Amino acid sequence: MDLRFVRPTAFAVGLLVSIGAMADTSLEPREAQLMPKAAEAILNDVTPVGNAWVTVGDRGHILRSQDGDQWQQIATPVQAMLNRVRFYDDRLGWAVGHDGTVLKTADGGQSWTLIHSDTEWGKPFYDILFTSPDVGFVVGANSVFKRTQDGGQSWELLEPDFTFHGLHLNSIWKLADGTMVIGGEKGMMARSLDDGETWEHVKTPYAGSFFGMMPYADNGVFVYGLRGNVYAARDIKSLEVQDTMEWDEFSLESLTDNSVLHEMGWHYYPNDLKESLFGGVVLGPTDVLLVGVNGAVVRTDGERMKTIETQLEHTLGSAVVTGDALVTVGLVGIQSVPFSR
């Protein structure tokens, strides 16, 4: 189950229709309700900020912790599901989600303001990246790709060639060497070598969805997603590019033979777990831990992925390491298990 595609049940939809005359149908954003069990509800992403941690999820919920154990729900101006939270430094950060939502904090996640919303569009942003306090990018459903150059006061729609096919864009990163990279469904990857001014459609060895990316060494990237597939590119700048207009989803194939992939600049990490992976944490230059469906936890182990045995059973969206614990967020909220690096 992909946490970023949770939909109402048929019963809930029917109930809403039956009482439609009584319901407030306004599309204006509404403040999130403070819930006593918010830490046990759906949460999609978690990230460190300074000496604290912030997590975001369903119904506009944002929670913050100073120790990774006790969590406090923070008031937010929306009830839209939030998919990702990112920080530029110890104070400045953003969260994005459904209804074209972008929230901003300037105090390390202790308070949040709404800087972008599009309830008429209604679809989600999946990730956000600020390369400076003023310049930022969001990516989302159907190849929606926007940029701000004034700290989020205004946003422009970007339409480089790789957005032509309308694929969902799930992740955006700036790598250690300065290259910007975007990943999405059907093996889509694009890179920019000039701070997002121009983009190239990169050829990848995978036909499925990339749900996320992480830096790899000095100038590479990990990508991961459907069915537990994990790949790494050693040098993002050396990868072959392709003509977007000649890209054909029906001719895509997934390659796993590393004798072939190494010639292409890629490495495939064999993984015994075939559960989709949604997020995780960087543990070292070429060492990542990833989490996903049915409590899946895997970690790089040389040239493959190693299964980490835990008591976790439900779908996980992301994770952080705090001291000797692995703190995860997902379908049943925040869970913590012992962990040693």
C-alpha positions as MATLAB code, in Angstrom:
seq = 'MDLRFVRPTAFAVGLLVSIGAMADTSLEPREAQLMPKAAEAILNDVTPVGNAWVTVGDRGHILRSQDGDQWQQIATPVQAMLNRVRFYDDRLGWAVGHDGTVLKTADGGQSWTLIHSDTEWGKPFYDILFTSPDVGFVVGANSVFKRTQDGGQSWELLEPDFTFHGLHLNSIWKLADGTMVIGGEKGMMARSLDDGETWEHVKTPYAGSFFGMMPYADNGVFVYGLRGNVYAARDIKSLEVQDTMEWDEFSLESLTDNSVLHEMGWHYYPNDLKESLFGGVVLGPTDVLLVGVNGAVVRTDGERMKTIETQLEHTLGSAVVTGDALVTVGLVGIQSVPFSR';
ca = [
       0.000    0.000    0.000;
       1.467    3.341   -1.050;
       0.982    5.828    1.808;
       0.767    8.705   -0.658;
      -2.321    7.354   -2.386;
      -4.707    6.785    0.526;
      -8.299    7.254   -0.621;
     -11.636    7.351    1.251;
     -13.461    4.047    1.682;
     -16.647    3.403   -0.280;
     -18.597    3.659    2.978;
     -17.122    7.079    3.734;
     -17.859    8.340    0.226;
     -21.437    7.089    0.414;
     -21.938    8.723    3.785;
     -20.682   12.043    2.516;
     -23.012   11.896   -0.464;
     -26.002   11.056    1.724;
     -25.478   14.095    3.944;
     -24.230   16.393    1.203;
     -27.000   18.918    1.784;
     -25.809   19.354    5.374;
     -22.083   19.399    4.671;
     -19.855   22.435    4.218;
     -18.547   22.007    0.668;
     -16.091   24.899    0.810;
     -12.703   24.067   -0.683;
     -10.881   26.618    1.435;
      -8.106   25.161    3.615;
      -9.148   24.490    7.213;
      -7.053   24.238   10.334;
      -6.000   20.744   11.355;
      -7.675   19.368   14.433;
      -5.468   18.677   17.429;
      -5.948   14.971   18.121;
      -4.887   13.088   21.276;
      -3.762   10.096   19.196;
      -2.155   11.963   16.289;
       1.069   10.014   16.904;
      -0.836    6.814   16.056;
      -2.396    8.091   12.812;
      -0.969    7.882    9.268;
       2.385    9.656    9.038;
       4.356    9.750    5.795;
       7.713   11.369    6.472;
      10.081   12.228    9.320;
      13.279   14.254    9.340;
      15.797   15.638   11.846;
      16.024   19.407   12.413;
      18.725   20.631   14.754;
      18.399   18.540   17.912;
      14.744   17.706   17.211;
      12.646   15.681   14.770;
       9.550   16.585   12.751;
       7.020   14.237   11.161;
       4.068   14.953    8.826;
       1.060   12.991    7.617;
      -2.687   12.680    7.174;
      -5.206   15.452    8.015;
      -2.483   18.105    8.042;
      -0.855   16.564   11.103;
       2.628   17.733   12.048;
       4.349   16.472   15.194;
       7.659   17.486   16.752;
       9.929   15.757   19.252;
      13.018   16.771   21.207;
      14.013   13.199   22.076;
      12.415   10.900   19.480;
      10.199    9.462   22.213;
       7.695   12.129   23.291;
       5.882   13.855   20.400;
       3.793   17.029   20.392;
       1.263   17.836   17.670;
       1.751   21.303   16.178;
      -1.158   23.479   14.976;
      -1.304   23.751   11.172;
      -3.596   25.701    8.813;
      -4.630   22.711    6.641;
      -6.299   19.311    6.861;
      -4.741   18.058    3.622;
      -2.512   14.977    3.752;
       1.151   15.984    3.963;
       3.681   13.820    2.133;
       7.121   15.290    2.749;
       8.974   17.607    5.117;
      12.358   19.171    4.323;
      14.606   21.661    6.122;
      17.161   24.069    4.668;
      18.800   24.670    8.055;
      17.925   24.321   11.739;
      15.036   26.790   11.467;
      13.820   27.130    7.868;
      11.720   24.282    6.466;
       8.749   23.289    4.344;
       6.107   20.557    4.171;
       4.128   19.604    1.044;
       1.048   17.529    0.333;
      -2.344   17.211   -1.283;
      -4.386   20.145   -2.622;
      -1.117   21.685   -3.826;
      -0.204   22.421   -0.218;
       3.081   24.038    0.782;
       3.637   24.974    4.436;
       6.611   26.940    5.750;
       8.279   27.174    9.157;
      10.921   29.653   10.268;
      11.379   28.336   13.802;
      12.439   24.718   13.373;
       8.923   23.345   12.982;
       7.323   24.907   16.058;
       4.843   26.897   13.931;
       3.696   26.731   10.305;
       2.140   29.059    7.718;
       0.449   28.235    4.389;
       2.339   29.669    1.392;
       0.742   27.711   -1.487;
      -2.563   25.922   -1.976;
      -4.553   24.838   -5.022;
      -7.720   23.090   -3.847;
      -9.268   23.320   -7.315;
      -6.401   21.220   -8.687;
      -6.634   19.061   -5.586;
      -3.678   16.823   -6.395;
      -0.525   16.261   -4.346;
       2.967   17.604   -4.285;
       5.290   14.745   -3.339;
       8.556   16.514   -2.585;
      10.181   19.912   -2.166;
      13.735   21.243   -2.417;
      15.066   24.701   -1.553;
      18.558   25.449   -2.841;
      18.605   28.783   -0.980;
      16.176   30.560    1.346;
      14.595   32.142   -1.742;
      14.841   29.533   -4.522;
      12.792   26.362   -4.231;
      11.163   23.635   -6.327;
       8.158   21.348   -5.818;
       7.309   18.182   -7.765;
       4.091   16.211   -7.816;
       1.337   14.372   -9.607;
       1.158   14.307  -13.411;
       4.582   15.963  -13.817;
       3.589   19.193  -12.077;
       6.855   21.017  -11.443;
       7.025   24.520   -9.947;
       9.680   26.989   -8.845;
       9.738   29.965   -6.513;
      12.451   32.604   -6.475;
      11.030   34.739   -3.670;
      10.834   32.300   -0.769;
       7.426   30.937   -1.742;
       5.459   34.162   -2.192;
       4.907   33.274   -5.866;
       5.332   30.123   -7.941;
       5.885   29.530  -11.663;
       5.012   26.353  -13.538;
       8.041   24.769  -15.219;
       7.569   22.564  -18.268;
      10.890   21.065  -19.398;
      10.643   18.244  -21.924;
      10.641   15.451  -19.321;
       7.237   16.650  -18.038;
       5.606   16.000  -21.435;
       4.328   12.498  -20.579;
       2.639   13.530  -17.326;
       4.403   10.990  -15.123;
       4.192   11.404  -11.348;
       7.344   13.055   -9.965;
       8.064   11.596   -6.534;
      11.400   12.981   -5.402;
      13.835   15.855   -5.938;
      17.348   16.212   -4.496;
      20.481   18.305   -4.828;
      23.452   15.943   -4.687;
      26.862   16.477   -3.116;
      28.394   17.627   -6.420;
      25.637   20.213   -6.983;
      23.656   18.221   -9.543;
      19.892   18.371   -9.111;
      17.957   15.182   -9.831;
      14.272   14.263  -10.054;
      12.845   10.731   -9.946;
       9.372    9.395  -10.656;
       7.242    6.624  -12.024;
       8.212    4.275  -14.882;
      11.911    4.746  -14.182;
      11.776    8.475  -14.903;
      14.849   10.465  -13.950;
      15.965   13.966  -14.929;
      19.069   15.938  -13.989;
      20.111   19.571  -14.009;
      23.724   20.727  -14.033;
      22.891   24.435  -13.768;
      20.808   24.821  -10.592;
      17.522   23.920  -12.235;
      17.649   26.224  -15.245;
      17.788   23.383  -17.794;
      17.036   19.670  -17.500;
      18.030   16.434  -19.242;
      15.995   13.204  -19.312;
      18.335   10.471  -18.012;
      18.167    6.883  -19.221;
      17.671    4.451  -16.328;
      17.695    0.632  -16.133;
      14.296    0.332  -14.440;
      10.719    0.265  -15.774;
       8.921    0.669  -12.423;
       8.370    3.609  -10.101;
      11.137    5.304   -8.128;
       9.482    6.418   -4.878;
      12.572    8.086   -3.477;
      16.241    8.979   -3.849;
      19.250    9.549   -1.595;
      22.807   10.777   -2.185;
      25.439    8.145   -3.012;
      29.104    8.948   -2.261;
      30.395   12.220   -3.731;
      28.497   12.478   -7.001;
      25.978    9.644   -7.239;
      22.439    8.724   -6.243;
      20.492    5.813   -4.756;
      17.009    5.257   -6.203;
      14.436    2.852   -4.803;
      10.784    1.961   -5.117;
       8.425   -0.707   -6.379;
       8.872   -4.342   -5.354;
      11.988   -3.634   -3.304;
      14.111   -2.575   -6.251;
      17.192   -0.536   -5.349;
      19.733    0.922   -7.792;
      22.685    3.271   -7.446;
      24.410    5.435  -10.044;
      28.049    6.094   -9.217;
      28.345    9.361  -11.163;
      25.133   11.178  -12.052;
      26.902   13.385  -14.610;
      28.180   10.441  -16.645;
      24.769    8.818  -17.234;
      23.376    8.603  -20.740;
      20.572   11.002  -21.625;
      17.633   10.356  -23.929;
      15.210   12.292  -26.102;
      11.970   12.637  -24.127;
       9.907   12.729  -27.305;
      11.273    9.313  -28.297;
      10.721    7.816  -24.839;
       8.241    4.922  -25.016;
       6.787    3.396  -21.855;
       5.970    0.167  -23.685;
       9.602   -0.495  -24.566;
      10.934   -0.071  -21.024;
      12.692   -2.968  -19.322;
      14.195   -3.580  -15.899;
      17.825   -4.720  -15.906;
      19.388   -6.565  -12.966;
      22.570   -8.034  -14.473;
      25.377   -6.017  -12.905;
      27.882   -7.054  -15.558;
      25.734   -5.070  -17.992;
      24.697   -2.327  -15.585;
      28.256   -1.419  -14.585;
      28.969   -0.454  -18.194;
      25.981    1.899  -17.962;
      27.180    3.474  -14.707;
      24.598    1.680  -12.520;
      24.538   -0.992   -9.830;
      21.563   -3.166   -8.881;
      21.229   -4.197   -5.222;
      19.651   -7.672   -4.941;
      16.973   -7.692   -2.236;
      15.257  -10.755   -0.787;
      12.285   -8.634    0.277;
      10.024   -7.722   -2.627;
       8.051   -5.106   -0.716;
       7.882   -1.573   -2.127;
      10.175    0.915   -0.388;
       9.073    4.464    0.416;
      11.798    6.154    2.483;
      14.686    5.749    4.862;
      17.875    7.261    6.187;
      21.458    7.735    4.989;
      23.904    5.964    7.354;
      27.098    6.543    5.387;
      28.438    7.606    1.962;
      27.319    4.300    0.377;
      25.168    2.963    3.221;
      21.401    3.472    3.394;
      18.547    1.958    5.366;
      15.162    1.784    3.626;
      11.638    1.027    4.877;
       8.382    0.104    3.191;
       5.371   -2.184    2.912;
       4.513   -4.667    5.698;
       7.209   -3.355    8.024;
      10.028   -3.931    5.530;
      13.433   -2.725    6.754;
      16.493   -3.315    4.574;
      20.050   -1.974    4.598;
      22.938   -1.965    2.158;
      25.327   -4.824    2.850;
      28.185   -4.703    0.405;
      26.727   -5.209   -3.070;
      23.201   -6.179   -1.974;
      20.397   -5.299    0.473;
      20.206   -7.108    3.808;
      16.897   -7.671    5.620;
      16.804   -6.157    9.127;
      14.540   -8.249   11.356;
      12.191   -6.208   13.568;
       8.757   -6.549   15.159;
       7.342   -3.964   12.733;
       4.398   -5.232   10.686;
       2.638   -2.245    9.130;
       3.587   -0.149    6.111;
       6.359    2.368    6.845;
       6.870    5.662    5.041;
      10.164    6.916    6.444;
      12.650    6.541    9.298;
      15.366    8.277   11.322;
      18.007    6.996   13.725;
      17.977    8.515   17.222;
      20.656    7.237   19.564;
      20.234    3.451   19.748;
      16.741    3.418   18.201;
      15.249    3.338   14.718;
      12.219    5.623   14.737;
       9.771    4.891   11.924;
       6.574    6.557   10.730;
       3.835    4.965    8.677;
       0.358    3.511    8.613;
       0.035    3.272   12.406;
       2.011    6.375   13.253;
       5.314    6.539   15.125;
       7.060    3.314   16.143;
      10.501    2.807   17.647;
      12.696   -0.316   17.649;
      16.241   -0.948   18.938;
      18.916   -0.305   16.333;
      22.676   -0.430   16.181;
      24.740    1.076   13.387;
];
